[in-house]
């Protein structure tokens, strides 16, 4: 239906920063809520952050609050995740998605995912 392409991941040391990007081919990107999820080995996929259509309303998982910032550039059809003060607990594959806004933190309600980008944080 549409494509979501994540990029920007890689191996980093604890305390470092990364900025993830998600380029979307969604025709209605500029009017759609978007979010980031992640999945670590052996763990269930979990919510990281979400934003409404214009980036004015943002929500974060407690584990990343104060360290990560979600943003978007509707002119470029791109979603971003600025990740600061990374720790080994942040190691996971990070995915972007277009969730239901009324259930933005529920990965079970997401039908389409990008391929993900690997973030590996070493101590």
Short mmCIF file of N, CA and C in Angstrom, two decimals:
data_model
loop_
_atom_site.label_atom_id
_atom_site.label_comp_id
_atom_site.label_asym_id
_atom_site.label_seq_id
_atom_site.Cartn_x
_atom_site.Cartn_y
_atom_site.Cartn_z
N UNK A 1 0.84 -1.20 0.00
CA UNK A 1 0.00 0.00 0.00
C UNK A 1 0.88 1.25 0.00
N UNK A 2 1.81 1.33 0.93
CA UNK A 2 2.78 2.41 0.96
C UNK A 2 4.05 1.90 1.62
N UNK A 3 5.13 2.65 1.47
CA UNK A 3 6.42 2.25 1.99
C UNK A 3 6.90 3.19 3.08
N UNK A 4 7.56 2.60 4.08
CA UNK A 4 8.21 3.33 5.14
C UNK A 4 9.65 2.85 5.19
N UNK A 5 10.60 3.75 5.02
CA UNK A 5 12.00 3.38 4.96
C UNK A 5 12.76 4.08 6.08
N UNK A 6 13.20 3.29 7.05
CA UNK A 6 13.95 3.82 8.18
C UNK A 6 15.45 3.84 7.87
N UNK A 7 16.14 4.80 8.45
CA UNK A 7 17.58 4.88 8.30
C UNK A 7 18.17 5.63 9.49
N UNK A 8 19.49 5.59 9.61
CA UNK A 8 20.18 6.34 10.63
C UNK A 8 20.70 5.53 11.80
N UNK A 9 20.35 4.26 11.87
CA UNK A 9 20.83 3.43 12.96
C UNK A 9 22.28 3.04 12.77
N UNK A 10 22.82 2.37 13.79
CA UNK A 10 24.20 1.93 13.73
C UNK A 10 24.73 1.60 15.10
N UNK A 11 25.98 1.17 15.15
CA UNK A 11 26.61 0.88 16.45
C UNK A 11 27.17 2.15 17.08
N UNK A 12 26.85 2.35 18.34
CA UNK A 12 27.32 3.52 19.07
C UNK A 12 27.70 3.12 20.48
N UNK A 13 28.36 4.04 21.16
CA UNK A 13 28.73 3.84 22.56
C UNK A 13 27.70 4.49 23.47
N UNK A 14 27.59 3.99 24.68
CA UNK A 14 26.69 4.58 25.66
C UNK A 14 26.98 6.06 25.82
N UNK A 15 25.93 6.85 25.87
CA UNK A 15 26.05 8.29 25.98
C UNK A 15 26.02 9.02 24.65
N UNK A 16 26.16 8.29 23.56
CA UNK A 16 26.14 8.90 22.23
C UNK A 16 24.72 9.25 21.80
N UNK A 17 24.63 9.94 20.68
CA UNK A 17 23.35 10.32 20.10
C UNK A 17 23.23 9.82 18.67
N UNK A 18 22.01 9.60 18.24
CA UNK A 18 21.69 9.24 16.87
C UNK A 18 20.41 9.95 16.47
N UNK A 19 20.26 10.19 15.19
CA UNK A 19 19.00 10.68 14.67
C UNK A 19 18.50 9.71 13.61
N UNK A 20 17.36 9.10 13.88
CA UNK A 20 16.74 8.19 12.94
C UNK A 20 15.79 8.96 12.03
N UNK A 21 15.68 8.48 10.80
CA UNK A 21 14.78 9.08 9.83
C UNK A 21 13.88 8.01 9.25
N UNK A 22 12.68 8.40 8.89
CA UNK A 22 11.73 7.51 8.23
C UNK A 22 11.11 8.27 7.07
N UNK A 23 11.42 7.83 5.87
CA UNK A 23 10.85 8.43 4.67
C UNK A 23 9.60 7.65 4.29
N UNK A 24 8.49 8.36 4.14
CA UNK A 24 7.21 7.73 3.89
C UNK A 24 6.68 8.06 2.51
N UNK A 25 6.10 7.06 1.86
CA UNK A 25 5.41 7.28 0.59
C UNK A 25 3.91 7.44 0.79
N UNK A 26 3.48 7.47 2.05
CA UNK A 26 2.06 7.64 2.35
C UNK A 26 1.55 8.94 1.75
N UNK A 27 0.53 8.83 0.92
CA UNK A 27 0.01 10.01 0.22
C UNK A 27 -0.56 11.05 1.17
N UNK A 28 -1.08 10.59 2.30
CA UNK A 28 -1.66 11.49 3.29
C UNK A 28 -0.76 11.66 4.50
N UNK A 29 0.54 11.56 4.32
CA UNK A 29 1.48 11.67 5.42
C UNK A 29 1.26 12.93 6.24
N UNK A 30 1.03 14.04 5.56
CA UNK A 30 0.94 15.32 6.24
C UNK A 30 -0.31 15.46 7.10
N UNK A 31 -1.24 14.53 7.00
CA UNK A 31 -2.43 14.54 7.83
C UNK A 31 -2.54 13.30 8.70
N UNK A 32 -1.48 12.52 8.80
CA UNK A 32 -1.50 11.26 9.53
C UNK A 32 -0.62 11.31 10.77
N UNK A 33 -1.11 10.68 11.83
CA UNK A 33 -0.28 10.46 13.00
C UNK A 33 0.83 9.47 12.65
N UNK A 34 1.99 9.64 13.26
CA UNK A 34 3.12 8.75 13.02
C UNK A 34 3.79 8.41 14.34
N UNK A 35 4.49 7.28 14.35
CA UNK A 35 5.15 6.87 15.57
C UNK A 35 6.37 6.01 15.33
N UNK A 36 7.13 5.83 16.41
CA UNK A 36 8.28 4.95 16.43
C UNK A 36 8.05 3.83 17.43
N UNK A 37 8.42 2.63 17.04
CA UNK A 37 8.38 1.45 17.90
C UNK A 37 9.74 0.77 17.82
N UNK A 38 10.01 -0.11 18.76
CA UNK A 38 11.27 -0.84 18.72
C UNK A 38 11.07 -2.25 19.24
N UNK A 39 11.99 -3.12 18.84
CA UNK A 39 11.94 -4.50 19.28
C UNK A 39 13.35 -5.02 19.53
N UNK A 40 13.60 -5.42 20.76
CA UNK A 40 14.88 -5.99 21.14
C UNK A 40 14.81 -7.51 21.01
N UNK A 41 15.96 -8.17 20.87
CA UNK A 41 15.96 -9.63 20.75
C UNK A 41 15.25 -10.30 21.92
N UNK A 42 14.34 -11.20 21.59
CA UNK A 42 13.62 -11.94 22.61
C UNK A 42 12.53 -11.17 23.32
N UNK A 43 12.27 -9.94 22.89
CA UNK A 43 11.26 -9.12 23.54
C UNK A 43 10.16 -8.73 22.58
N UNK A 44 9.03 -8.35 23.14
CA UNK A 44 7.89 -7.91 22.35
C UNK A 44 8.14 -6.50 21.81
N UNK A 45 7.59 -6.23 20.65
CA UNK A 45 7.67 -4.89 20.11
C UNK A 45 7.02 -3.89 21.07
N UNK A 46 7.65 -2.73 21.24
CA UNK A 46 7.14 -1.77 22.20
C UNK A 46 7.12 -0.36 21.62
N UNK A 47 6.23 0.43 22.19
CA UNK A 47 6.06 1.81 21.79
C UNK A 47 7.23 2.66 22.26
N UNK A 48 7.65 3.59 21.42
CA UNK A 48 8.71 4.53 21.77
C UNK A 48 8.19 5.96 21.81
N UNK A 49 7.59 6.41 20.71
CA UNK A 49 7.13 7.79 20.63
C UNK A 49 6.11 7.91 19.51
N UNK A 50 5.24 8.92 19.62
CA UNK A 50 4.25 9.18 18.58
C UNK A 50 3.98 10.66 18.51
N UNK A 51 3.52 11.11 17.36
CA UNK A 51 3.17 12.50 17.16
C UNK A 51 1.95 12.61 16.26
N UNK A 52 1.19 13.66 16.46
CA UNK A 52 0.02 13.88 15.64
C UNK A 52 0.43 14.44 14.28
N UNK A 53 -0.54 14.80 13.49
CA UNK A 53 -0.29 15.12 12.08
C UNK A 53 0.68 16.27 11.86
N UNK A 54 0.69 17.27 12.74
CA UNK A 54 1.54 18.43 12.52
C UNK A 54 2.71 18.52 13.49
N UNK A 55 2.91 17.49 14.31
CA UNK A 55 4.01 17.49 15.25
C UNK A 55 3.78 18.29 16.51
N UNK A 56 2.59 18.85 16.68
CA UNK A 56 2.32 19.67 17.82
C UNK A 56 1.98 18.92 19.09
N UNK A 57 1.63 17.67 18.96
CA UNK A 57 1.28 16.83 20.10
C UNK A 57 2.18 15.61 20.07
N UNK A 58 2.89 15.34 21.18
CA UNK A 58 3.87 14.27 21.21
C UNK A 58 3.71 13.44 22.48
N UNK A 59 3.94 12.14 22.35
CA UNK A 59 3.89 11.23 23.48
C UNK A 59 5.11 10.32 23.44
N UNK A 60 5.59 9.95 24.63
CA UNK A 60 6.79 9.14 24.74
C UNK A 60 6.61 8.03 25.76
N UNK A 61 7.29 6.92 25.52
CA UNK A 61 7.38 5.89 26.54
C UNK A 61 8.21 6.42 27.71
N UNK A 62 7.88 5.96 28.91
CA UNK A 62 8.61 6.42 30.08
C UNK A 62 10.11 6.16 29.98
N UNK A 63 10.48 5.08 29.32
CA UNK A 63 11.88 4.70 29.23
C UNK A 63 12.73 5.66 28.41
N UNK A 64 12.10 6.45 27.55
CA UNK A 64 12.85 7.37 26.69
C UNK A 64 12.51 8.83 26.94
N UNK A 65 11.56 9.09 27.78
CA UNK A 65 11.13 10.46 28.06
C UNK A 65 12.30 11.28 28.59
N UNK A 66 12.47 12.47 28.01
CA UNK A 66 13.57 13.33 28.40
C UNK A 66 14.84 13.10 27.64
N UNK A 67 14.92 12.00 26.89
CA UNK A 67 16.11 11.69 26.10
C UNK A 67 15.85 11.70 24.60
N UNK A 68 14.66 11.28 24.19
CA UNK A 68 14.32 11.18 22.78
C UNK A 68 13.35 12.29 22.41
N UNK A 69 13.42 12.74 21.16
CA UNK A 69 12.51 13.74 20.64
C UNK A 69 12.00 13.28 19.28
N UNK A 70 10.68 13.19 19.14
CA UNK A 70 10.08 12.85 17.86
C UNK A 70 9.69 14.14 17.14
N UNK A 71 9.91 14.18 15.85
CA UNK A 71 9.55 15.34 15.05
C UNK A 71 9.25 14.89 13.63
N UNK A 72 8.74 15.82 12.83
CA UNK A 72 8.41 15.48 11.46
C UNK A 72 8.57 16.68 10.56
N UNK A 73 8.82 16.41 9.29
CA UNK A 73 8.89 17.43 8.26
C UNK A 73 7.91 17.01 7.18
N UNK A 74 6.73 17.59 7.23
CA UNK A 74 5.69 17.18 6.30
C UNK A 74 6.02 17.54 4.85
N UNK A 75 6.83 18.57 4.66
CA UNK A 75 7.25 18.92 3.32
C UNK A 75 8.14 17.88 2.68
N UNK A 76 8.83 17.10 3.51
CA UNK A 76 9.71 16.04 3.04
C UNK A 76 9.13 14.64 3.26
N UNK A 77 7.92 14.56 3.79
CA UNK A 77 7.31 13.27 4.13
C UNK A 77 8.24 12.42 4.99
N UNK A 78 8.84 13.05 5.98
CA UNK A 78 9.85 12.38 6.79
C UNK A 78 9.55 12.53 8.27
N UNK A 79 9.70 11.43 8.99
CA UNK A 79 9.58 11.39 10.44
C UNK A 79 10.97 11.20 11.03
N UNK A 80 11.24 11.85 12.14
CA UNK A 80 12.55 11.78 12.79
C UNK A 80 12.43 11.31 14.23
N UNK A 81 13.52 10.73 14.72
CA UNK A 81 13.65 10.44 16.14
C UNK A 81 15.06 10.80 16.57
N UNK A 82 15.18 11.88 17.32
CA UNK A 82 16.46 12.26 17.89
C UNK A 82 16.66 11.49 19.18
N UNK A 83 17.72 10.72 19.26
CA UNK A 83 17.99 9.84 20.39
C UNK A 83 19.26 10.32 21.08
N UNK A 84 19.11 10.75 22.32
CA UNK A 84 20.24 11.26 23.10
C UNK A 84 20.50 10.39 24.31
N UNK A 85 21.72 10.47 24.82
CA UNK A 85 22.11 9.73 26.03
C UNK A 85 21.73 8.26 25.92
N UNK A 86 22.12 7.66 24.83
CA UNK A 86 21.77 6.27 24.57
C UNK A 86 22.42 5.33 25.59
N UNK A 87 21.69 4.28 25.93
CA UNK A 87 22.17 3.26 26.85
C UNK A 87 22.01 1.89 26.19
N UNK A 88 22.69 0.87 26.72
CA UNK A 88 22.52 -0.47 26.15
C UNK A 88 21.07 -0.95 26.13
N UNK A 89 20.24 -0.45 27.02
CA UNK A 89 18.83 -0.83 27.04
C UNK A 89 18.07 -0.30 25.82
N UNK A 90 18.66 0.64 25.11
CA UNK A 90 18.04 1.16 23.89
C UNK A 90 18.35 0.30 22.68
N UNK A 91 19.19 -0.70 22.82
CA UNK A 91 19.53 -1.58 21.71
C UNK A 91 18.29 -2.30 21.20
N UNK A 92 17.99 -2.13 19.92
CA UNK A 92 16.80 -2.72 19.33
C UNK A 92 16.76 -2.37 17.85
N UNK A 93 15.84 -3.01 17.14
CA UNK A 93 15.49 -2.58 15.80
C UNK A 93 14.37 -1.56 15.94
N UNK A 94 14.55 -0.41 15.33
CA UNK A 94 13.58 0.67 15.43
C UNK A 94 12.76 0.75 14.15
N UNK A 95 11.45 0.83 14.32
CA UNK A 95 10.50 0.87 13.21
C UNK A 95 9.65 2.12 13.28
N UNK A 96 9.32 2.67 12.14
CA UNK A 96 8.31 3.71 12.10
C UNK A 96 7.00 3.12 11.61
N UNK A 97 5.92 3.79 11.92
CA UNK A 97 4.60 3.28 11.58
C UNK A 97 3.58 4.41 11.61
N UNK A 98 2.41 4.12 11.10
CA UNK A 98 1.29 5.05 11.12
C UNK A 98 0.19 4.45 11.98
N UNK A 99 0.23 4.68 13.28
CA UNK A 99 -0.74 4.07 14.18
C UNK A 99 -2.08 4.79 14.18
N UNK A 100 -3.06 4.13 14.75
CA UNK A 100 -4.31 4.82 15.06
C UNK A 100 -4.01 5.85 16.13
N UNK A 101 -4.45 7.07 15.93
CA UNK A 101 -4.13 8.12 16.87
C UNK A 101 -4.75 7.88 18.24
N UNK A 102 -5.94 7.28 18.27
CA UNK A 102 -6.59 7.03 19.55
C UNK A 102 -5.97 5.85 20.30
N UNK A 103 -5.10 5.09 19.63
CA UNK A 103 -4.36 3.99 20.25
C UNK A 103 -2.93 4.01 19.74
N UNK A 104 -2.29 5.14 19.89
CA UNK A 104 -0.99 5.40 19.27
C UNK A 104 0.13 4.53 19.80
N UNK A 105 -0.03 3.99 21.01
CA UNK A 105 1.03 3.20 21.62
C UNK A 105 0.83 1.70 21.50
N UNK A 106 -0.13 1.27 20.73
CA UNK A 106 -0.47 -0.14 20.60
C UNK A 106 0.02 -0.67 19.26
N UNK A 107 1.10 -1.44 19.29
CA UNK A 107 1.65 -1.97 18.04
C UNK A 107 0.70 -2.94 17.36
N UNK A 108 -0.22 -3.53 18.13
CA UNK A 108 -1.18 -4.47 17.55
C UNK A 108 -2.14 -3.81 16.60
N UNK A 109 -2.30 -2.50 16.69
CA UNK A 109 -3.20 -1.77 15.82
C UNK A 109 -2.51 -1.25 14.56
N UNK A 110 -1.23 -1.52 14.41
CA UNK A 110 -0.48 -1.08 13.24
C UNK A 110 -0.49 -2.17 12.19
N UNK A 111 -0.84 -1.81 10.97
CA UNK A 111 -0.91 -2.77 9.88
C UNK A 111 0.33 -2.79 9.00
N UNK A 112 1.01 -1.65 8.88
CA UNK A 112 2.16 -1.54 7.99
C UNK A 112 3.38 -1.04 8.74
N UNK A 113 4.51 -1.67 8.46
CA UNK A 113 5.77 -1.34 9.10
C UNK A 113 6.86 -1.13 8.07
N UNK A 114 7.86 -0.33 8.44
CA UNK A 114 9.06 -0.25 7.64
C UNK A 114 9.94 -1.45 7.88
N UNK A 115 11.10 -1.47 7.25
CA UNK A 115 12.03 -2.60 7.41
C UNK A 115 12.82 -2.53 8.70
N UNK A 116 12.83 -1.38 9.33
CA UNK A 116 13.53 -1.19 10.58
C UNK A 116 14.99 -0.80 10.38
N UNK A 117 15.55 -0.17 11.40
CA UNK A 117 16.96 0.17 11.40
C UNK A 117 17.55 -0.22 12.75
N UNK A 118 18.69 -0.90 12.72
CA UNK A 118 19.28 -1.46 13.93
C UNK A 118 20.07 -0.41 14.69
N UNK A 119 19.80 -0.32 15.97
CA UNK A 119 20.57 0.53 16.88
C UNK A 119 21.21 -0.38 17.92
N UNK A 120 22.53 -0.34 18.01
CA UNK A 120 23.26 -1.16 18.96
C UNK A 120 24.12 -0.26 19.83
N UNK A 121 23.85 -0.27 21.12
CA UNK A 121 24.54 0.60 22.07
C UNK A 121 25.42 -0.25 22.97
N UNK A 122 26.71 0.01 22.94
CA UNK A 122 27.68 -0.73 23.73
C UNK A 122 28.16 0.12 24.89
N UNK A 123 28.42 -0.53 26.02
CA UNK A 123 28.92 0.16 27.19
C UNK A 123 30.44 0.12 27.26
#
